[in-house]
Coordinates of C-alpha atoms in Angstrom, one line a residue:
M1 CA -2.3 -18.4 -12.2
Q2 CA -3.5 -15.1 -13.6
N3 CA -2.8 -15.0 -17.3
S4 CA -1.6 -11.4 -17.2
T5 CA -1.7 -8.1 -15.4
R6 CA -4.3 -5.9 -17.0
R7 CA -5.0 -2.2 -16.3
S8 CA -8.5 -0.8 -16.3
G9 CA -9.7 -0.1 -19.8
E10 CA -6.9 -2.0 -21.5
K11 CA -7.9 -4.4 -24.2
F12 CA -7.7 -8.2 -23.9
R13 CA -4.7 -9.4 -26.0
V14 CA -5.4 -12.5 -28.2
L15 CA -2.9 -14.8 -29.9
I16 CA -4.2 -16.8 -32.9
V17 CA -2.5 -20.1 -33.7
D18 CA -3.6 -21.7 -37.0
D19 CA -1.7 -23.0 -40.0
S20 CA -4.3 -21.4 -42.4
A21 CA -3.4 -17.8 -43.4
S22 CA -7.0 -17.2 -44.4
V23 CA -8.4 -18.4 -41.1
R24 CA -5.9 -16.3 -39.2
Q25 CA -7.0 -13.3 -41.2
A26 CA -10.7 -14.0 -40.7
L27 CA -10.3 -14.5 -36.9
S28 CA -8.2 -11.3 -36.7
D29 CA -10.9 -9.3 -38.5
I30 CA -13.6 -10.7 -36.2
L31 CA -11.8 -10.3 -32.9
S32 CA -10.4 -6.8 -33.8
S33 CA -14.0 -5.6 -34.5
D34 CA -14.7 -5.8 -30.8
P35 CA -13.5 -2.7 -28.9
E36 CA -12.5 -4.8 -25.9
L37 CA -10.2 -7.1 -27.9
E38 CA -6.8 -6.8 -29.6
V39 CA -5.1 -9.4 -31.7
M40 CA -1.5 -9.1 -30.4
A41 CA -0.1 -11.6 -32.9
T42 CA -0.8 -14.6 -35.1
A43 CA 1.3 -17.8 -35.5
S44 CA 1.3 -20.5 -38.2
D45 CA 2.3 -23.3 -35.8
P46 CA 3.0 -23.9 -32.1
Y47 CA 6.7 -23.3 -32.4
V48 CA 6.1 -19.8 -33.7
A49 CA 3.5 -19.3 -31.0
A50 CA 5.9 -20.4 -28.3
E51 CA 8.5 -17.9 -29.4
R52 CA 5.8 -15.1 -29.4
I53 CA 4.7 -16.1 -25.9
R54 CA 8.2 -15.8 -24.6
R55 CA 8.2 -12.1 -25.6
E56 CA 4.7 -11.3 -24.5
I57 CA 2.0 -13.2 -22.5
P58 CA -1.4 -13.1 -24.2
D59 CA -4.7 -12.9 -22.3
V60 CA -6.3 -15.6 -24.5
I61 CA -5.0 -18.0 -27.1
F62 CA -7.2 -19.2 -30.0
L63 CA -5.7 -22.6 -31.0
D64 CA -6.3 -24.9 -33.9
I65 CA -6.0 -28.7 -33.4
E66 CA -4.6 -30.0 -36.7
M67 CA -1.3 -28.2 -37.5
P68 CA 2.1 -29.1 -38.9
R69 CA 5.2 -29.8 -36.8
M70 CA 3.2 -30.0 -33.6
D71 CA -0.6 -30.6 -33.1
G72 CA -2.7 -28.2 -31.1
L73 CA -3.5 -30.8 -28.4
T74 CA 0.2 -31.4 -27.6
F75 CA 0.8 -27.7 -27.5
L76 CA -2.1 -27.2 -25.2
R77 CA -0.8 -29.8 -22.8
K78 CA 2.6 -28.1 -22.8
I79 CA 1.0 -24.7 -22.1
M80 CA -1.0 -26.1 -19.2
A81 CA 2.1 -27.9 -17.7
Q82 CA 4.4 -24.9 -18.0
R83 CA 2.3 -21.7 -17.6
P84 CA -1.5 -22.1 -17.7
L85 CA -3.2 -19.6 -20.0
P86 CA -6.9 -19.4 -21.2
V87 CA -7.1 -21.4 -24.4
V88 CA -10.0 -21.5 -26.8
I89 CA -10.0 -24.3 -29.3
C90 CA -11.1 -23.0 -32.7
S91 CA -11.8 -26.0 -34.9
S92 CA -13.9 -27.2 -37.9
L93 CA -16.3 -29.2 -35.8
T94 CA -17.1 -32.7 -37.1
E95 CA -18.4 -35.9 -35.5
E96 CA -15.1 -37.5 -36.3
G97 CA -13.0 -34.8 -34.6
S98 CA -15.2 -34.2 -31.6
S99 CA -13.4 -36.8 -29.4
T100 CA -10.1 -34.9 -29.9
L101 CA -11.9 -31.7 -28.9
M102 CA -13.1 -33.5 -25.7
E103 CA -9.5 -34.4 -25.0
A104 CA -8.6 -30.7 -25.4
M105 CA -11.3 -29.6 -22.9
E106 CA -10.0 -32.2 -20.4
A107 CA -6.5 -31.0 -21.0
G108 CA -7.5 -27.5 -19.9
A109 CA -9.1 -25.6 -22.8
V110 CA -11.8 -23.3 -21.4
D111 CA -14.1 -23.3 -24.5
V112 CA -14.5 -24.3 -28.1
V113 CA -15.8 -22.3 -31.1
T114 CA -16.4 -23.2 -34.7
K115 CA -13.7 -22.1 -37.1
P116 CA -15.1 -19.3 -39.4
R117 CA -15.8 -20.5 -42.9
I118 CA -14.2 -18.2 -45.5
G119 CA -16.6 -16.7 -48.0
S120 CA -19.7 -17.4 -45.8
V121 CA -20.8 -13.9 -45.0
E122 CA -23.9 -15.1 -43.2
F123 CA -21.9 -17.5 -41.1
L124 CA -19.3 -14.9 -40.2
Q125 CA -22.0 -12.4 -39.1
H126 CA -23.7 -15.1 -37.0
S127 CA -20.5 -16.4 -35.4
R128 CA -18.8 -13.0 -34.7
M129 CA -20.7 -12.5 -31.5
R130 CA -20.0 -16.0 -30.3
I131 CA -16.3 -15.8 -31.1
C132 CA -15.9 -12.4 -29.4
D133 CA -18.0 -13.3 -26.4
T134 CA -16.0 -16.5 -26.0
A135 CA -12.7 -14.6 -26.1
K136 CA -13.8 -12.2 -23.4
A137 CA -15.2 -15.0 -21.2
A138 CA -11.9 -16.9 -21.6
A139 CA -10.0 -13.8 -20.6
H140 CA -11.9 -13.7 -17.4
A141 CA -11.4 -17.4 -16.6
R142 CA -9.8 -18.1 -13.2
L143 CA -6.8 -20.2 -13.6
K144 CA -5.2 -19.5 -10.2
P145 CA -5.5 -17.1 -8.8
R146 CA -9.1 -16.4 -9.6
A147 CA -10.2 -13.1 -11.1
T148 CA -13.0 -11.0 -9.6
Q149 CA -13.5 -8.5 -12.4
P150 CA -17.2 -7.8 -13.1
L151 CA -18.4 -8.8 -16.5
R152 CA -20.2 -6.7 -19.1
V153 CA -23.5 -7.9 -20.5
E154 CA -24.9 -6.5 -23.8
A155 CA -28.5 -6.3 -25.1
K156 CA -30.0 -9.6 -26.4
F157 CA -33.2 -11.6 -26.8
T158 CA -35.0 -12.9 -23.7
A159 CA -36.8 -16.2 -23.3
D160 CA -40.0 -14.5 -24.5
A161 CA -38.7 -15.2 -28.0
I162 CA -39.1 -19.0 -27.3
I163 CA -41.7 -19.3 -24.5
P164 CA -44.2 -16.5 -23.8
Q165 CA -44.6 -15.2 -20.3
G166 CA -47.5 -16.8 -18.5
W167 CA -48.4 -19.3 -15.8
A168 CA -50.6 -21.8 -17.6
R169 CA -49.4 -25.1 -16.3
T170 CA -50.5 -28.7 -16.5
R171 CA -48.5 -29.9 -13.5
A172 CA -50.1 -32.0 -10.8
D173 CA -51.4 -30.5 -7.6
H174 CA -49.1 -32.5 -5.3
Y175 CA -45.4 -33.1 -5.5
S176 CA -43.0 -35.5 -4.1
A177 CA -39.3 -34.9 -3.6
S178 CA -38.6 -38.3 -5.2
D179 CA -40.2 -36.8 -8.4
M180 CA -37.8 -33.7 -8.4
I181 CA -36.3 -32.9 -11.8
V182 CA -32.9 -31.2 -11.7
C183 CA -32.2 -28.4 -14.2
I184 CA -28.7 -27.3 -14.7
G185 CA -27.3 -24.4 -16.7
A186 CA -23.6 -23.7 -17.4
S187 CA -21.2 -21.9 -19.8
T188 CA -17.5 -21.2 -19.7
G189 CA -15.9 -23.7 -17.3
G190 CA -19.1 -25.8 -17.3
T191 CA -17.7 -28.9 -19.0
E192 CA -15.3 -29.5 -16.1
A193 CA -18.0 -28.5 -13.5
L194 CA -20.6 -30.9 -15.0
R195 CA -18.1 -33.7 -15.1
D196 CA -17.3 -33.3 -11.4
I197 CA -21.0 -33.3 -10.5
L198 CA -22.1 -36.2 -12.6
R199 CA -19.2 -38.4 -11.7
A200 CA -20.1 -38.0 -8.0
L201 CA -23.7 -39.3 -8.6
P202 CA -24.9 -42.9 -8.3
A203 CA -26.8 -44.6 -11.1
E204 CA -30.2 -44.0 -9.5
C205 CA -30.1 -40.2 -9.3
P206 CA -33.0 -37.9 -10.0
P207 CA -33.8 -36.9 -13.6
I208 CA -31.3 -34.2 -14.8
V209 CA -31.6 -31.9 -17.8
I210 CA -28.7 -29.7 -18.8
V211 CA -28.0 -26.7 -21.0
Q212 CA -24.2 -26.2 -21.5
H213 CA -23.3 -23.5 -24.0
M214 CA -21.4 -25.2 -26.8
P215 CA -21.6 -25.6 -30.6
E216 CA -23.6 -28.2 -32.4
K217 CA -21.9 -31.6 -33.0
F218 CA -19.8 -31.1 -29.9
T219 CA -22.7 -31.8 -27.4
A220 CA -23.1 -35.3 -28.7
A221 CA -19.4 -36.1 -28.1
F222 CA -19.6 -34.4 -24.7
A223 CA -22.6 -36.6 -23.7
R224 CA -20.9 -39.8 -24.9
R225 CA -17.8 -38.9 -23.0
L226 CA -19.7 -38.3 -19.7
D227 CA -21.7 -41.5 -20.3
G228 CA -18.5 -43.4 -20.5
I229 CA -17.1 -42.1 -17.2
C230 CA -20.3 -41.7 -15.0
A231 CA -22.6 -44.2 -13.3
V232 CA -25.6 -42.3 -14.6
S233 CA -26.8 -42.6 -18.2
V234 CA -25.9 -39.4 -20.3
K235 CA -27.2 -38.6 -23.8
E236 CA -27.7 -35.7 -26.1
A237 CA -31.4 -34.9 -25.9
Q238 CA -33.9 -35.6 -28.6
S239 CA -37.5 -34.4 -28.7
G240 CA -39.7 -36.8 -26.7
D241 CA -36.9 -38.1 -24.4
A242 CA -38.4 -38.6 -21.0
A243 CA -36.9 -37.1 -17.9
I244 CA -36.5 -40.3 -15.8
P245 CA -34.4 -41.3 -12.8
G246 CA -30.8 -42.2 -13.7
R247 CA -30.9 -40.3 -17.0
V248 CA -29.1 -37.1 -17.8
L249 CA -30.2 -35.2 -21.0
I250 CA -27.9 -32.5 -22.5
A251 CA -29.4 -30.0 -24.9
P252 CA -28.0 -30.3 -28.4
G253 CA -25.8 -27.4 -29.6
N254 CA -27.5 -24.7 -31.6
R255 CA -31.0 -25.7 -30.5
H256 CA -33.1 -24.8 -27.4
M257 CA -34.4 -27.4 -25.0
L258 CA -37.8 -27.2 -23.1
L259 CA -39.4 -29.3 -20.4
Q260 CA -43.1 -30.3 -21.0
R261 CA -45.5 -32.3 -18.8
A262 CA -48.2 -34.6 -20.0
G263 CA -49.9 -36.0 -16.9
S264 CA -47.2 -37.7 -14.8
R265 CA -44.8 -37.8 -17.7
V266 CA -42.2 -35.1 -18.2
S267 CA -40.2 -35.0 -21.4
V268 CA -38.1 -32.6 -23.4
T269 CA -38.8 -30.8 -26.6
I270 CA -36.0 -29.6 -28.9
K271 CA -36.8 -26.4 -30.6
D272 CA -35.3 -24.0 -33.1
G273 CA -35.5 -20.2 -32.7
P274 CA -33.4 -17.1 -32.2
A275 CA -30.5 -17.0 -29.8
V276 CA -31.7 -16.0 -26.3
C277 CA -29.4 -14.1 -24.0
R278 CA -27.0 -14.5 -27.0
H279 CA -27.1 -18.3 -26.7
R280 CA -28.7 -21.2 -28.4
P281 CA -29.3 -23.4 -26.4
S282 CA -30.2 -20.9 -23.7
V283 CA -30.4 -21.6 -20.0
D284 CA -33.2 -19.1 -19.6
V285 CA -35.4 -21.1 -22.0
L286 CA -34.9 -24.3 -20.1
F287 CA -35.4 -22.6 -16.7
R288 CA -38.6 -20.8 -17.8
S289 CA -40.1 -24.1 -19.1
A290 CA -39.3 -25.7 -15.7
A291 CA -40.9 -22.8 -13.9
Q292 CA -44.1 -23.1 -16.0
S293 CA -44.3 -26.9 -16.2
L294 CA -42.9 -28.1 -12.9
G295 CA -42.8 -25.3 -10.3
P296 CA -41.9 -26.8 -6.9
Q297 CA -41.1 -30.1 -8.6
A298 CA -37.9 -28.6 -10.1
L299 CA -34.4 -27.9 -8.7
G300 CA -32.5 -25.2 -10.6
M301 CA -28.7 -25.0 -10.5
L302 CA -26.8 -22.1 -12.3
L303 CA -23.1 -22.8 -12.7
T304 CA -20.0 -21.0 -14.0
G305 CA -20.2 -18.8 -17.1
M306 CA -20.0 -15.3 -18.4
G307 CA -23.0 -13.0 -18.9
D308 CA -26.4 -13.5 -17.4
D309 CA -28.1 -16.3 -19.3
G310 CA -30.1 -18.3 -16.7
A311 CA -30.4 -15.5 -14.1
Q312 CA -33.9 -14.5 -15.1
G313 CA -35.0 -18.1 -15.6
L314 CA -33.7 -19.1 -12.2
L315 CA -35.6 -16.2 -10.7
E316 CA -38.8 -17.4 -12.4
M317 CA -38.1 -20.9 -11.0
R318 CA -37.8 -19.5 -7.5
E319 CA -41.0 -17.5 -7.9
A320 CA -42.7 -20.7 -9.0
G321 CA -41.6 -22.5 -5.9
S322 CA -38.5 -24.3 -7.2
F323 CA -35.4 -24.7 -5.0
T324 CA -32.7 -22.7 -6.7
I325 CA -28.9 -22.7 -6.3
A326 CA -26.1 -20.6 -7.7
Q327 CA -22.5 -21.7 -7.7
D328 CA -20.2 -19.7 -5.4
E329 CA -17.5 -17.4 -6.7
E330 CA -14.6 -19.4 -5.2
S331 CA -15.4 -22.5 -7.2
S332 CA -16.5 -20.8 -10.4
I333 CA -14.2 -20.5 -13.4
V334 CA -16.2 -17.4 -14.5
F335 CA -18.6 -15.9 -11.9
G336 CA -20.7 -13.9 -14.3
M337 CA -23.9 -16.0 -14.6
P338 CA -24.1 -17.0 -10.9
R339 CA -23.2 -13.5 -9.8
E340 CA -26.1 -12.0 -11.8
A341 CA -28.5 -14.6 -10.4
I342 CA -27.5 -13.8 -6.9
R343 CA -27.8 -10.1 -7.6
R344 CA -31.4 -10.6 -8.7
G345 CA -32.3 -12.7 -5.7
A346 CA -32.8 -15.8 -7.8
A347 CA -30.8 -18.2 -5.7
V348 CA -32.2 -19.7 -2.5
K349 CA -28.7 -20.9 -1.8
V350 CA -25.2 -20.1 -3.0
L351 CA -23.0 -23.2 -2.7
P352 CA -19.6 -24.5 -3.9
L353 CA -19.4 -27.0 -6.7
S354 CA -18.4 -29.7 -4.3
R355 CA -21.8 -29.6 -2.7
M356 CA -23.9 -29.9 -5.8
A357 CA -24.0 -33.7 -6.2
Q358 CA -24.9 -34.0 -2.5
V359 CA -27.9 -31.6 -2.9
I360 CA -29.1 -33.4 -6.0
M361 CA -29.2 -36.7 -4.0
Q362 CA -30.9 -34.9 -1.0
T363 CA -33.8 -34.0 -3.3
R364 CA -34.3 -37.7 -3.9
N365 CA -33.8 -38.6 -0.3
H366 CA -36.4 -36.1 1.0
T367 CA -33.8 -34.1 2.9
V368 CA -33.5 -31.0 0.7
D369 CA -35.4 -29.0 3.4
A370 CA -32.4 -29.3 5.6
V371 CA -30.3 -27.7 2.8
K372 CA -32.7 -24.8 2.5
A373 CA -32.6 -24.2 6.2
S374 CA -28.8 -24.4 6.6

């Protein structure tokens, strides 16, 4: 259901639930610095938060995991069972705690951000944009019924910061559908969407490379979780990993991922650099590398998410001869990224999430032309 009734121009109301007073204050300062956000209340534990929600429904909840009296995961499950609301998990991300965070995403959390470190001015400045953007994306999440409000996109770096414009390629002169490499980009709502797609694929699927916006240390747990429930092999990508049938490579958090060809071998390169379209990893970076290295040998899919990361890259893929798809509005948690790709003419097809796995396999079975024509 819709989390609240919101008038035009009204700020998104945020409830912060964390047992640390210093973290509550830091998050309040960060979120209040954005003119579109308002911290309506803070709570030291889920019991205090529940009482506050009874009086006023927030647009977004920022929720810690480890808290006294009731842990955040239990509280999240109660929220989703009684009155679904957009919840962002705010946690100190560690390898040990990442499995719990995966449980939170599967329980219905729409995103996860790294808890601000008190006293780290550089970290706070770097994370402010991520935290505020995540809050606004969560506020737009469609939890039944689905929202249709257009999303605002601010100025940012483009893929030029990582890959210069140009069309110097080393790809082969001839292509086979069986060699198609699938490139997928997603943001808010993407963890659930990717799980649905990958679980529907057989072990011998085309090579797949994915950029999902999420913090570092979380992507490894996400890949392990998918690997455990899917027939395909899923791993967090490392430089030099080959894009081969049956393998899914997920870009590591806080680093960009590019595709590169050397003869008939296609592999990924993991690269540092500035945030592109406000994200690192960036979908635009992956998609531009696919356009330049693969052209018609690539299939591009842009899924749910806020903003426009991936829209320009998908357009470059289409112009290079790739088959390109945007997720439709009805099946998107947040329609910002697909909407922008469609607006720019980047998508050959606009399809529901339920069709994505089928299209991926049609590229391997030489029947993708039928999808283009339909």
